[in-house]
Amino acid sequence: MAIDGSTEMIGILGDPVSHSLSPLMQNAAFDAMGLNIAYVPLRVDADDLQAAVIGLRAMNFLGANVTIPHKIKVAAYMDDLDESALVTQAVNTIVNKEGSLKGYNTDGDGFIKALAEIKTIDFSSTRVLLLGAGGAARSVSVALAKEGASLITIVNRSPERALELISILEQFFPSLDTRMITPDDVDNGVVEEHKLIVNATPLGMKANLKAHQLPVDKLSKSHVVCDLVYVKSGMTSFEAQARKKGAATMGGLGMLIHQGAAAIHLWTGKKPPLEIMRQAIESQRSNIAKEP
Ligand code: NAP
């Protein structure tokens, strides 16, 4: 893809952002679509987030994706919020329409579409154990509630954030049963009674962020384990441990592809090339596998 005077810009705001596969995947998609758009990583400190958003508008960016840890804070800087972001109060996609910034959230739909690729689940009879209460956890829990989930147990380090999420869920989904426990309360019994387990924390993302210390002994064939974390080299250790126990597993890549495709549709109105996006990521993986 050649950048020239009429190239339009889209960024991804995050910190860290160097791990992100979105630039590779989204640029491959724009290339295949024949669009003169460049997608760039933008590392933004939390204190500079508002300035960065103002910059997107000033520099006529077509829009942006937003990743860890800015998804919740960035909602306050939007001119308008789509229903997907209004319920979650978390934004992962910004669309700039003639200087007006509208926030969307495509993570929840991306999660459900990716999950459907590995397993058909009757959400009304499946108890969900959700690790984390940040932006991704909000999107996933709202999407699961929309799909008819009857019980979601939230495991979070800080109780305040878990309570905030529970109050959102209670407001919009009064028939959903929500519970909150601390990571120390997660024992074999808890694992056994929840059949869908979702890691929506960054644990497992880097060597200094070790995988969730879930007691995995009670994981079995009847579990479905989703790790939203994706690592360039393949499976996270949480996913690998769950797979060893016979559980059906999903890593973060499927969700990454589907949430990214939905964002491309919002920016361009065009159908994204899902297979090209998947191949772009797979090629990166095989390059890493070849490294000494
Ligand atoms: P976020 O808003 O910053 O929330 C992070 C959550 O993880 C919070 O609940 C936080 O707990 C918890 N957490 C952070 N560090 C922790 C630690 N050391 N020990 C225990 N808990 C910890 O982040 P996010 O945007 O939700 O993203 C979470 C993860 O999901 C990231 O790895 C991100 O890359 C991934 N993700 C993947 C996709 C995809 O497409 N695959 C999409 C979205 C997100 P406290 O409240 O206690 O701080």
mmCIF file with all atom_site columns, C-alpha atoms and ligand atoms in Angstrom, residues 19 66-72 92 107 131-138 155-159 161-162 183 199-203 205 208-209 212 227-230 251-257 259, ligand 1:
data_model
loop_
_atom_site.group_PDB
_atom_site.id
_atom_site.type_symbol
_atom_site.label_atom_id
_atom_site.label_alt_id
_atom_site.label_comp_id
_atom_site.label_asym_id
_atom_site.label_entity_id
_atom_site.label_seq_id
_atom_site.pdbx_PDB_ins_code
_atom_site.Cartn_x
_atom_site.Cartn_y
_atom_site.Cartn_z
_atom_site.occupancy
_atom_site.B_iso_or_equiv
_atom_site.pdbx_formal_charge
_atom_site.auth_seq_id
_atom_site.auth_comp_id
_atom_site.auth_asym_id
_atom_site.auth_atom_id
_atom_site.pdbx_PDB_model_num
ATOM   1  C CA  . HIS A 1 19  ? 1.263   -5.915  20.790 1.00 0.00 ? 19  HIS A CA  1
ATOM   2  C CA  . VAL A 1 66  ? -9.681  2.186   21.139 1.00 0.00 ? 66  VAL A CA  1
ATOM   3  C CA  . THR A 1 67  ? -8.011  -0.501  23.209 1.00 0.00 ? 67  THR A CA  1
ATOM   4  C CA  . ILE A 1 68  ? -6.762  -1.197  26.726 1.00 0.00 ? 68  ILE A CA  1
ATOM   5  C CA  . PRO A 1 69  ? -6.936  0.844   28.999 1.00 0.00 ? 69  PRO A CA  1
ATOM   6  C CA  . HIS A 1 70  ? -8.922  3.697   27.383 1.00 0.00 ? 70  HIS A CA  1
ATOM   7  C CA  . LYS A 1 71  ? -12.249 2.179   26.320 1.00 0.00 ? 71  LYS A CA  1
ATOM   8  C CA  . ILE A 1 72  ? -14.284 3.455   29.260 1.00 0.00 ? 72  ILE A CA  1
ATOM   9  C CA  . ASN A 1 92  ? -13.852 0.539   20.943 1.00 0.00 ? 92  ASN A CA  1
ATOM   10 C CA  . ASP A 1 107 ? -16.523 -6.019  20.890 1.00 0.00 ? 107 ASP A CA  1
ATOM   11 C CA  . LEU A 1 131 ? -12.946 -12.726 34.847 1.00 0.00 ? 131 LEU A CA  1
ATOM   12 C CA  . GLY A 1 132 ? -12.583 -8.940  34.764 1.00 0.00 ? 132 GLY A CA  1
ATOM   13 C CA  . ALA A 1 133 ? -14.913 -5.956  34.872 1.00 0.00 ? 133 ALA A CA  1
ATOM   14 C CA  . GLY A 1 134 ? -13.228 -3.517  32.481 1.00 0.00 ? 134 GLY A CA  1
ATOM   15 C CA  . GLY A 1 135 ? -14.201 -2.403  28.985 1.00 0.00 ? 135 GLY A CA  1
ATOM   16 C CA  . ALA A 1 136 ? -14.053 -5.832  27.362 1.00 0.00 ? 136 ALA A CA  1
ATOM   17 C CA  . ALA A 1 137 ? -15.912 -7.467  30.255 1.00 0.00 ? 137 ALA A CA  1
ATOM   18 C CA  . ARG A 1 138 ? -18.670 -4.873  29.914 1.00 0.00 ? 138 ARG A CA  1
ATOM   19 C CA  . VAL A 1 155 ? -14.625 -12.144 39.319 1.00 0.00 ? 155 VAL A CA  1
ATOM   20 C CA  . ASN A 1 156 ? -12.654 -8.940  39.765 1.00 0.00 ? 156 ASN A CA  1
ATOM   21 C CA  . ARG A 1 157 ? -9.716  -7.667  41.759 1.00 0.00 ? 157 ARG A CA  1
ATOM   22 C CA  . SER A 1 158 ? -11.329 -4.325  42.640 1.00 0.00 ? 158 SER A CA  1
ATOM   23 C CA  . PRO A 1 159 ? -14.911 -4.658  43.918 1.00 0.00 ? 159 PRO A CA  1
ATOM   24 C CA  . ARG A 1 161 ? -15.456 -1.920  39.145 1.00 0.00 ? 161 ARG A CA  1
ATOM   25 C CA  . ALA A 1 162 ? -17.392 -5.171  39.484 1.00 0.00 ? 162 ALA A CA  1
ATOM   26 C CA  . PRO A 1 183 ? -10.287 -13.907 42.651 1.00 0.00 ? 183 PRO A CA  1
ATOM   27 C CA  . ASN A 1 199 ? -11.032 -14.207 30.697 1.00 0.00 ? 199 ASN A CA  1
ATOM   28 C CA  . ALA A 1 200 ? -11.519 -10.487 30.072 1.00 0.00 ? 200 ALA A CA  1
ATOM   29 C CA  . THR A 1 201 ? -8.421  -9.385  31.992 1.00 0.00 ? 201 THR A CA  1
ATOM   30 C CA  . PRO A 1 202 ? -4.985  -8.832  30.439 1.00 0.00 ? 202 PRO A CA  1
ATOM   31 C CA  . LEU A 1 203 ? -3.571  -11.720 32.484 1.00 0.00 ? 203 LEU A CA  1
ATOM   32 C CA  . MET A 1 205 ? -0.847  -11.111 27.749 1.00 0.00 ? 205 MET A CA  1
ATOM   33 C CA  . ASN A 1 208 ? 4.910   -10.203 33.689 1.00 0.00 ? 208 ASN A CA  1
ATOM   34 C CA  . LEU A 1 209 ? 1.148   -10.724 33.568 1.00 0.00 ? 209 LEU A CA  1
ATOM   35 C CA  . HIS A 1 212 ? -5.190  -16.395 35.649 1.00 0.00 ? 212 HIS A CA  1
ATOM   36 C CA  . ASP A 1 227 ? -9.570  -16.106 26.569 1.00 0.00 ? 227 ASP A CA  1
ATOM   37 C CA  . LEU A 1 228 ? -9.975  -12.633 25.078 1.00 0.00 ? 228 LEU A CA  1
ATOM   38 C CA  . VAL A 1 229 ? -6.225  -12.177 25.312 1.00 0.00 ? 229 VAL A CA  1
ATOM   39 C CA  . TYR A 1 230 ? -4.399  -12.942 22.106 1.00 0.00 ? 230 TYR A CA  1
ATOM   40 C CA  . GLY A 1 251 ? -8.627  -17.485 21.927 1.00 0.00 ? 251 GLY A CA  1
ATOM   41 C CA  . GLY A 1 252 ? -8.905  -13.764 21.316 1.00 0.00 ? 252 GLY A CA  1
ATOM   42 C CA  . LEU A 1 253 ? -8.176  -13.832 17.582 1.00 0.00 ? 253 LEU A CA  1
ATOM   43 C CA  . GLY A 1 254 ? -11.669 -14.720 16.372 1.00 0.00 ? 254 GLY A CA  1
ATOM   44 C CA  . MET A 1 255 ? -13.138 -11.857 18.372 1.00 0.00 ? 255 MET A CA  1
ATOM   45 C CA  . LEU A 1 256 ? -10.382 -9.543  17.150 1.00 0.00 ? 256 LEU A CA  1
ATOM   46 C CA  . ILE A 1 257 ? -11.273 -10.337 13.539 1.00 0.00 ? 257 ILE A CA  1
ATOM   47 C CA  . GLN A 1 259 ? -14.867 -6.719  16.045 1.00 0.00 ? 259 GLN A CA  1
HETATM 48 P P1  . NAP B 2 .   ? -9.489  -2.696  30.988 1.00 0.00 ? 1   NAP B P1  1
HETATM 49 O O1  . NAP B 2 .   ? -10.701 -1.905  30.694 1.00 0.00 ? 1   NAP B O1  1
HETATM 50 O O2  . NAP B 2 .   ? -8.262  -1.992  31.442 1.00 0.00 ? 1   NAP B O2  1
HETATM 51 O O3  . NAP B 2 .   ? -9.920  -3.779  32.137 1.00 0.00 ? 1   NAP B O3  1
HETATM 52 C C1  . NAP B 2 .   ? -8.954  -4.660  32.636 1.00 0.00 ? 1   NAP B C1  1
HETATM 53 C C2  . NAP B 2 .   ? -9.609  -5.652  33.616 1.00 0.00 ? 1   NAP B C2  1
HETATM 54 O O4  . NAP B 2 .   ? -8.627  -6.590  33.988 1.00 0.00 ? 1   NAP B O4  1
HETATM 55 C C3  . NAP B 2 .   ? -10.118 -5.029  34.909 1.00 0.00 ? 1   NAP B C3  1
HETATM 56 O O5  . NAP B 2 .   ? -11.206 -5.769  35.365 1.00 0.00 ? 1   NAP B O5  1
HETATM 57 C C4  . NAP B 2 .   ? -8.918  -5.204  35.854 1.00 0.00 ? 1   NAP B C4  1
HETATM 58 O O6  . NAP B 2 .   ? -9.267  -5.336  37.216 1.00 0.00 ? 1   NAP B O6  1
HETATM 59 C C5  . NAP B 2 .   ? -8.372  -6.527  35.397 1.00 0.00 ? 1   NAP B C5  1
HETATM 60 N N1  . NAP B 2 .   ? -6.930  -6.607  35.621 1.00 0.00 ? 1   NAP B N1  1
HETATM 61 C C6  . NAP B 2 .   ? -5.965  -5.828  35.076 1.00 0.00 ? 1   NAP B C6  1
HETATM 62 N N2  . NAP B 2 .   ? -4.752  -6.193  35.496 1.00 0.00 ? 1   NAP B N2  1
HETATM 63 C C7  . NAP B 2 .   ? -4.955  -7.219  36.364 1.00 0.00 ? 1   NAP B C7  1
HETATM 64 C C8  . NAP B 2 .   ? -4.090  -8.016  37.167 1.00 0.00 ? 1   NAP B C8  1
HETATM 65 N N3  . NAP B 2 .   ? -2.756  -7.840  37.148 1.00 0.00 ? 1   NAP B N3  1
HETATM 66 N N4  . NAP B 2 .   ? -4.642  -8.976  37.947 1.00 0.00 ? 1   NAP B N4  1
HETATM 67 C C9  . NAP B 2 .   ? -5.995  -9.158  37.963 1.00 0.00 ? 1   NAP B C9  1
HETATM 68 N N5  . NAP B 2 .   ? -6.866  -8.429  37.241 1.00 0.00 ? 1   NAP B N5  1
HETATM 69 C C10 . NAP B 2 .   ? -6.349  -7.477  36.447 1.00 0.00 ? 1   NAP B C10 1
HETATM 70 O O7  . NAP B 2 .   ? -9.074  -3.607  29.752 1.00 0.00 ? 1   NAP B O7  1
HETATM 71 P P2  . NAP B 2 .   ? -9.998  -4.214  28.588 1.00 0.00 ? 1   NAP B P2  1
HETATM 72 O O8  . NAP B 2 .   ? -10.085 -3.252  27.483 1.00 0.00 ? 1   NAP B O8  1
HETATM 73 O O9  . NAP B 2 .   ? -11.244 -4.726  29.230 1.00 0.00 ? 1   NAP B O9  1
HETATM 74 O O10 . NAP B 2 .   ? -9.104  -5.437  28.049 1.00 0.00 ? 1   NAP B O10 1
HETATM 75 C C11 . NAP B 2 .   ? -8.899  -6.607  28.824 1.00 0.00 ? 1   NAP B C11 1
HETATM 76 C C12 . NAP B 2 .   ? -8.162  -7.662  27.978 1.00 0.00 ? 1   NAP B C12 1
HETATM 77 O O11 . NAP B 2 .   ? -9.020  -8.117  26.925 1.00 0.00 ? 1   NAP B O11 1
HETATM 78 C C13 . NAP B 2 .   ? -6.884  -7.145  27.288 1.00 0.00 ? 1   NAP B C13 1
HETATM 79 O O12 . NAP B 2 .   ? -5.926  -8.153  27.306 1.00 0.00 ? 1   NAP B O12 1
HETATM 80 C C14 . NAP B 2 .   ? -7.329  -6.886  25.859 1.00 0.00 ? 1   NAP B C14 1
HETATM 81 O O13 . NAP B 2 .   ? -6.268  -6.997  24.934 1.00 0.00 ? 1   NAP B O13 1
HETATM 82 C C15 . NAP B 2 .   ? -8.333  -8.029  25.682 1.00 0.00 ? 1   NAP B C15 1
HETATM 83 N N6  . NAP B 2 .   ? -9.320  -7.733  24.626 1.00 0.00 ? 1   NAP B N6  1
HETATM 84 C C16 . NAP B 2 .   ? -9.301  -8.517  23.501 1.00 0.00 ? 1   NAP B C16 1
HETATM 85 C C17 . NAP B 2 .   ? -10.210 -8.270  22.503 1.00 0.00 ? 1   NAP B C17 1
HETATM 86 C C18 . NAP B 2 .   ? -10.206 -9.147  21.285 1.00 0.00 ? 1   NAP B C18 1
HETATM 87 O O14 . NAP B 2 .   ? -10.728 -8.735  20.264 1.00 0.00 ? 1   NAP B O14 1
HETATM 88 N N7  . NAP B 2 .   ? -9.684  -10.339 21.387 1.00 0.00 ? 1   NAP B N7  1
HETATM 89 C C19 . NAP B 2 .   ? -11.133 -7.222  22.605 1.00 0.00 ? 1   NAP B C19 1
HETATM 90 C C20 . NAP B 2 .   ? -11.108 -6.455  23.761 1.00 0.00 ? 1   NAP B C20 1
HETATM 91 C C21 . NAP B 2 .   ? -10.182 -6.720  24.768 1.00 0.00 ? 1   NAP B C21 1
HETATM 92 P P3  . NAP B 2 .   ? -9.393  -4.058  38.194 1.00 0.00 ? 1   NAP B P3  1
HETATM 93 O O15 . NAP B 2 .   ? -10.759 -3.484  37.959 1.00 0.00 ? 1   NAP B O15 1
HETATM 94 O O16 . NAP B 2 .   ? -9.234  -4.651  39.525 1.00 0.00 ? 1   NAP B O16 1
HETATM 95 O O17 . NAP B 2 .   ? -8.293  -3.106  37.821 1.00 0.00 ? 1   NAP B O17 1
#
